[in-house]
Phi, psi and omega in degrees: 000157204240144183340301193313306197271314170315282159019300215259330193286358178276350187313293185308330182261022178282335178318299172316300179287323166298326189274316169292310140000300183261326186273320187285276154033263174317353178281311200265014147325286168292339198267317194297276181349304213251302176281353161276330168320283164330330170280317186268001180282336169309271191321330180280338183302311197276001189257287189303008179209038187290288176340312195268341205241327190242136159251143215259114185292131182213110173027191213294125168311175171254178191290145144354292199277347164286329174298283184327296197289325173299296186311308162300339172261358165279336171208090198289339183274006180258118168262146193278147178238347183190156125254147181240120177286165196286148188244011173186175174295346150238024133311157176240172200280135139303152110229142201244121175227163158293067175272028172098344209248102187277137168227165197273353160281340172111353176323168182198152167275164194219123170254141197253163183198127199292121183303323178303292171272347180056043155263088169335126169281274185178189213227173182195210171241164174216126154230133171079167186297329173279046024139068203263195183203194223291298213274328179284038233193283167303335211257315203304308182297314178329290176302257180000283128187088176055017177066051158236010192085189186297326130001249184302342165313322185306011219244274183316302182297008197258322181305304189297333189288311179306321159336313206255358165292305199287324176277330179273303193324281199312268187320327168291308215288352189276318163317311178272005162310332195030055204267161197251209190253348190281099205300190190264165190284313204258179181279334195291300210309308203290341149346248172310354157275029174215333162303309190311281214272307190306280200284008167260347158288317185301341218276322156344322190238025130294321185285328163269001148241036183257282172341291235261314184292351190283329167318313174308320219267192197269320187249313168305281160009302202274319183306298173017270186297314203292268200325304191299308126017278160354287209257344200059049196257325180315151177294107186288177192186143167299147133229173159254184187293341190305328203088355185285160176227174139221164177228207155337282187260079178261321187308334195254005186220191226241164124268161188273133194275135139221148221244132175269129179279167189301334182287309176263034167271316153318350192250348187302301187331271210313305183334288220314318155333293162293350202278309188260026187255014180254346168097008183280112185275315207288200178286133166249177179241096171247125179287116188278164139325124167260156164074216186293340177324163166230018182226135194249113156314196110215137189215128153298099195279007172252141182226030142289136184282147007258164201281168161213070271210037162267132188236124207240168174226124198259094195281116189275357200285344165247020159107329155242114229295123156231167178284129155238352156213154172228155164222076199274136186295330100040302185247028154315168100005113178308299187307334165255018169278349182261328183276312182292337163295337173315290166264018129298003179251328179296344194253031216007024254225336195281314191228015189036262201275318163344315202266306169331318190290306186301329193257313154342308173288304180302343177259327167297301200287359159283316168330314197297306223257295199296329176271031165260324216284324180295291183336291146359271177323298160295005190261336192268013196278125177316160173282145184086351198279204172221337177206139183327172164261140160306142190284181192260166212253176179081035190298327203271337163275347184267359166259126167320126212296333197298309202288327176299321194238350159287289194305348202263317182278356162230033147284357200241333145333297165256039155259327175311294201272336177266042203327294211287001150297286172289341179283309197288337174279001182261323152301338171277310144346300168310317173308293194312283166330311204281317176323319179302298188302313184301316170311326177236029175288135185311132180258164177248156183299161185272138194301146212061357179276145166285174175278110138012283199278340192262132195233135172216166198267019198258287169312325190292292193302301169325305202278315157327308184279332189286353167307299203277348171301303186311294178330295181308307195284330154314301217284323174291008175260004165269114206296111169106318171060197179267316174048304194248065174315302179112211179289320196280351178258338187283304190326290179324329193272353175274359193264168180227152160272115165340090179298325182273146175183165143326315186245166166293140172295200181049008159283286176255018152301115201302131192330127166250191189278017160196093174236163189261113130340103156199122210276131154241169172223110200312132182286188218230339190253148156286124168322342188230322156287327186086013195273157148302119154270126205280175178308336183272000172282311196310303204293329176275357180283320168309289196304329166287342188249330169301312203292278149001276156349316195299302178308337182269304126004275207284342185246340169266334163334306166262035175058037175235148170350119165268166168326144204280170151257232170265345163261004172334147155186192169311335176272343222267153157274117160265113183311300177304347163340296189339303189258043180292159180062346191249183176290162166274028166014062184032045157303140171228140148264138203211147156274123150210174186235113204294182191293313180322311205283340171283333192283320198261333169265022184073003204247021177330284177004276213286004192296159202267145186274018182228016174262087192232155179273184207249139197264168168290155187250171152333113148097341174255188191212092213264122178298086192287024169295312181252000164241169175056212163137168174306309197226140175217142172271190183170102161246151191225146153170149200310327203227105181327296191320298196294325189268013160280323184286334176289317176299012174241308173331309187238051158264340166322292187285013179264322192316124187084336175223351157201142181258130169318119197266316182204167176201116181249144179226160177208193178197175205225126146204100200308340185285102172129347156153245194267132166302138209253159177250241180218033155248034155100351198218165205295111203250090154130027176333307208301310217319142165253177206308180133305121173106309201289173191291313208267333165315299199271335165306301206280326170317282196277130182276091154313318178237092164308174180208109350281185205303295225302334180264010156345073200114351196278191163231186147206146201255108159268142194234129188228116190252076224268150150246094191288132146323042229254007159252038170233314167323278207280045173266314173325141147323125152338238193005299175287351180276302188326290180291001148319268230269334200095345168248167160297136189276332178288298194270297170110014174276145166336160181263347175300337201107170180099194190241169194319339171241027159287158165283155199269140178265110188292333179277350208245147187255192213237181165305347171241041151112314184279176194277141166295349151249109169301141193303326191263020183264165204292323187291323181280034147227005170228005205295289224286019165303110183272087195226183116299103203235124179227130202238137179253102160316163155219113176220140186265352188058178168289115182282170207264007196215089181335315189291331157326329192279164159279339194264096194235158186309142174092321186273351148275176172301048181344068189244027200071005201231338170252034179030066194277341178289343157212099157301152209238138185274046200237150158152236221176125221251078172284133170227152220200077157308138176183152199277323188211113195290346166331313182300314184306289184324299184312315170306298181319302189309304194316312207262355154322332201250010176182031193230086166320329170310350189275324170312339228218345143262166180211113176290095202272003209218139202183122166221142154226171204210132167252122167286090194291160172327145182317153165241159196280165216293150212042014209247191180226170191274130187043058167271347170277355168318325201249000000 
């Protein structure tokens, strides 16, 4: 399977899982709660019913029926229905009678009686077979569903179904993360190294009471039963004439009240005799006859290992108890020997306090995990917001329909056999679609706003110089600048770069001092009707603005005049003015088409497969101000001036077919060898030659997907915000091991000269490695991209919220201006044959690249750049 379609199915289940998550959550809360209660009600049961259960041993029991009768004479209107005999030497006798009392748990009263003296202790309830009593009796239903009925069962079954979304979701997506051991930076990331890891240990034994609890339930339950039947995995099971059975759930169910007459209460010793000359050992059960019977159940009750669950029928009718059926667990079904150990383990009941303990621990650590996971959420909440963003929905189209209809088939598979599963995803699904149309359905302007799509050369015009303001006012916010080339930038500013070419310039064009950043997103509207336009409208309106661009590209590239455009006229501002008289000073221009925009021309087909957005990673906090867009420009070139003008020349010609979505400009200085950013030290060391064998692997998408992107790239755009008073709190020394190099010379820290690889084995004067394992170079060394970074500094901005940066979350020390946070850092861009390489970096270093304290991404795109065009021709003509 190819990057692209892993890409979305971890998208979908991240969806999934988040959403099962937020929703689900409060279930498996109550369900956590409740089942710790239930762990913890044994030990509190045995503390509270000492009195009732244990007796102080004094020489020879008395016979049963002698036990049986002190017990009928203390209550004589309660008839007995079973005994359970003392099952050690300070236990007292059970007898299970019949007071009258229906109840809705299935409970029966129990009277207790000391076996020695044939002294009523005193009477209680007993449910189930593990011989439970009021309050694990109360805790038990709780869990199950809240004392609300059949109700409330949807309550438990929605949880357990779901249990099994939240926990295998969380264990794929926590694998493929491939995270190292090093903790995380941000508060979501140090999170999620304790969400993460607690639930891929948990998920096993979330998944086995999921299983197991599901054996309960109402609607799952019954498929169970069904499928078990099937295969002959039920549980077999004895009756007498009495009517008792036991099964699976004797802990959860009743014995039958019905009243035993006196003869076969005389008849208990000898049963009781025969039961154990039968090899029957555990704590036993004997169900007596009512009325007129002649057959005594007898059932082993432990189900603590090893279990023993044989069960005999003792027939009396000629006055001496002999076996007449047996049922030894043993000669059970394997599989239905499995399930009753199951849900003896699932009841702890199996490993007695062990297990308790075991299910005890596990439900506090569900806690743990569901209020990390709320905790997530809200750390991932947009600024100013209250609660996260949902990962982004469309994943499922971006999968080939077969594999599109393997997943629709066994969701529709287990939604089948899961109701309570499957109803609420399918609702959601459904939600989910209609939210998307609305969402993307055309809004109408808001009153007094202009429409968008009606362009008048009045507007044109208008929107132009407000174009050529933006520009100026980049380049004048950027502090300090190039101002002062010398000699050696004017030489530079007279060369010129090709536009037409096998490849788009500005790739492998050796790095100039500037460049402009600028995203658009193709309308939606005709410039002139103001109608919603369909996809084969959008797409030609795309294919007239590469063309148009190309040309215009291809003639200032080369210091010439561009073609006028269609609004040009006399009135009109002419953009190229800006750069009248100078050289192009090896302006490149460069195109490249964000993921959105094939979904929006119709042109999925042609979409390149591995052109997926990028998802967020740990730690950034990204401003959707600044991200993503349809289309990205790139301009590059030695003289800020030339390369503002050309970006308002083909900010025009966007009028009416893509509204500008952001713009970042930076700069370089690239003169004297590699260029540095502005924590001092040298950015893009790693890079290999331009041209070379190792360049062009990493780069050029050689067996592209489809033909037309042949030759092509993908451009990841990143707007990194440095730290950059907190950075020069550091030592020289702690900045060196942060990145791993000497900041001056920009060589390794192992030795060799800036452009050696770093030797990773070799250790420092006290023993350790010289490149520390968290430093940026030992954890991105080996990506195979291309990386060329543009500083940027905005100076202090006047509007906080712009920022990533909000008062209380930086240092108040007076040093980090958190109320106008200072705006600097490095507008990374990263060529690469397959952005997965991009992705694969980021995770490593979001989870173990100390350099992640001292940055923050406030800004993400990625864009596939298609192949060059031939001297006259446009840039992604084969699209079309």
């Amino acid at each position: 399977m190819n990057h692209r379609y892993k890409a979305a199915l971890r998208r979908l289940l991240l969806r999934l899982h988040f959403f099962a998550g937020i929703l689900i959550a409060p279930f498996l809360l109550v369900s956590a709660l409740t089942g710790l209660a239930y762990a913890l009600s044994y030990p509190l049961e045995d503390y509270l019913y000492e009195d009732l259960r244990t007796v102080d041993p004094g020489g020879e029991p008395l016979r049963l029926s002698e036990q049986v009768n002190a017990v009928t004479e203390a209550h004589p209107d309660w008839p007995v229905t079973a005994v359970r005999p003392a099952a050690g030497p300070e236990a007292a006798t059970a007898v299970l009678v019949d007071d009258g009392t229906l109840r809705d748990s299935g409970a029966v009263a129990v009277v207790y009686v000391d076996p020695y003296t044939g002294e009523v202790l005193g009477d209680s309830t007993s449910y189930g077979s593990s011989q439970a009593g009021p309050v694990r009796e109360w805790v038990s239903t709780l869990h199950r569903h809240l004392h609300l009925g059949e109700v409330g069962r949807i309550y438990s079954e929605l949880a357990a179904s779901w249990l099994w979304v939240v926990a295998l979701g969380g264990v794929v997506l926590w694998l493929g993360r491939r995270r190292s051991n090093r903790r995380a930076a941000s508060a979501r990331s140090r999170t999620l190294a304790w969400h993460g890891p607690v639930g891929l240990w948990l998920a096993a034994v979330l998944l086995f009471l999921s299983a197991t609890g599901l054996t309960w339930s109402k609607y799952a339950g019954e498929h169970v039963s069904e499928l078990r039947a099937a295969l002959s995995w039920s549980t077999p099971a004895l009756t007498a004439d009495s009517g008792a059975s036991a099964g699976d759930h004797a802990a959860h169910g009743h014995v039958d009240a019905g009243g035993a007459s006196g003869f076969s209460v005389a008849l208990l010793d000898a049963v009781h005799s025969a039961a154990l000359d039968a090899d029957l050992e555990g704590p036993l059960q004997i169900t007596l006859p009512s009325g007129a019977g002649t057959q005594f159940l007898v059932a082993e009750t432990q189900r603590s290992f090893p279990v023993q669950q044989d069960q005999l029928v003792v027939e009396t009718a000629s006055g001496a108890p002999e076996v007449a059926q047996e049922l030894r667990f043993a000669d059970w079904p394997f599989m239905a020997q499995v399930t009753n150990v199951f849900i003896a383990a699932h009841m702890g009941l199996l490993f007695g306090l062990a297990n308790q303990l075991v299910l005890a621990v596990a439900m506090v650590a569900l806690g743990c995990l569901i209020v990390w996971g709320y905790r997530m959420w809200w750390l991932r909440r947009p600024r100013g917001g209250l609660v996260g963003r949902p990962y982004p929905r469309g994943s499922l189209r971006q999968l080939p329909w077969p594999l599109v209809a393997v997943v629709l088939a066994v969701a529709a598979g287990v939604g089948w056999f899961l109701p309570l599963l499957g109803m609420p995803l399918a609702a959601f699904v459904i939600a989910d679609v209609a939210l998307g149309w609305w969402g993307s359905r055309p809004k109408d302007p808001e009153p007094g706003e202009r429409s968008g799509p009606v362009v008048s050369r009045r507007a044109a015009l208008a929107t132009a110089t407000l174009t050529a303001a933006v520009g100026a006012g980049a380049g004048a916010a950027i502090a300090s600048g190039r101002g002062d080339e010398g000699a050696g930038g004017e030489e530079a500013s007279l060369g010129t770069e090709p536009f037409y070419g096998e490849r788009q310039a500005g790739i492998a064009t050796p790095m100039q001092g500037h460049a402009l950043f600028a995203a658009f997103d193709l309308a939606a509207s005709d410039a002139a009707s103001g109608e919603a336009l369909d996809a084969a409208g959008v797409a030609a309106n795309l294919e007239a603005l590469l063309k148009d661009w190309s040309a215009v590209a291809a003639a200032l590239a080369a210091g010439q005049a561009p073609p006028k455009a269609a609004i040009d006229g006399p009135e009109q501002f002419d953009a190229e003015a800006v750069a009248a008289g100078l050289a192009p000073a090896r302006l490149t221009v460069t195109f490249g088409i964000g993921p959105a925009a094939f979904a929006k021309t119709g042109l999925e087909a042609a979409q390149p497969a591995k052109l997926v957005e990028l998802p967020e990673f740990d730690g950034d906090r990204l401003n959707p101000a600044w991200s993503g867009g349809d289309l990205l420009v790139q301009v590059c070139g030695d003289d800020r001036q030339v390369v503002s003008g050309a970006f308002l020349e083909l900010r025009k010609r966007a009028v009416g077919l893509a509204a500008l979505a952001w713009v970042q400009e930076g700069f370089s200085s690239g003169a004297g060898g590699t260029p540095r950013n502005l924590m001092g030290f040298k950015d893009g060391s790693a890079n290999p030659e331009a041209g070379g064998e190792e360049f062009d692997a990493r780069v050029w998408a050689s067996e592209a997907e489809p033909s037309w992107f042949e030759g092509g790239t993908y451009l990841v755009f990143r707007k990194i915000r440095m730290r950059l008073p907190d950075w020069s709190m550091l030592s020289a020394e702690d900045q060196n091991l942060t990145i791993g190099r000497e900041r001056d010379s920009g060589a390794p820290l192992s030795g060799g000269g800036e452009f050696d690889h770093p030797d990773f084995a070799a250790l420092d004067a006290s023993g350790l490695p010289a490149v520390p394992a968290d430093a940026h170079v030992a954890v991105v060394h080996d990506a195979p991209m291309v990386r060329r970074g543009y500083n940027y500094d905005y100076g202090f901005l006047t509007q906080s919220e712009v920022s990533s940066d909000a008062a209380g979350q930086a240092h108040e020390d007076g040093h980090m201006h958190a109320a106008r946070p200072y705006d600097a850092g490095l507008l990374f861009v990263s060529f690469q044959a397959d952005p997965q390489a991009f992705v694969d970096a980021q995770e490593k270093m979001a989870a173990s690249d100390r350099l992640s304290e001292f940055i923050v991404a406030e800004g993400s795109a990625v864009f596939a750049l298609p192949p060059g065009a031939g001297e006259g021709g446009f840039v992604g003509s084969g699209l079309f």
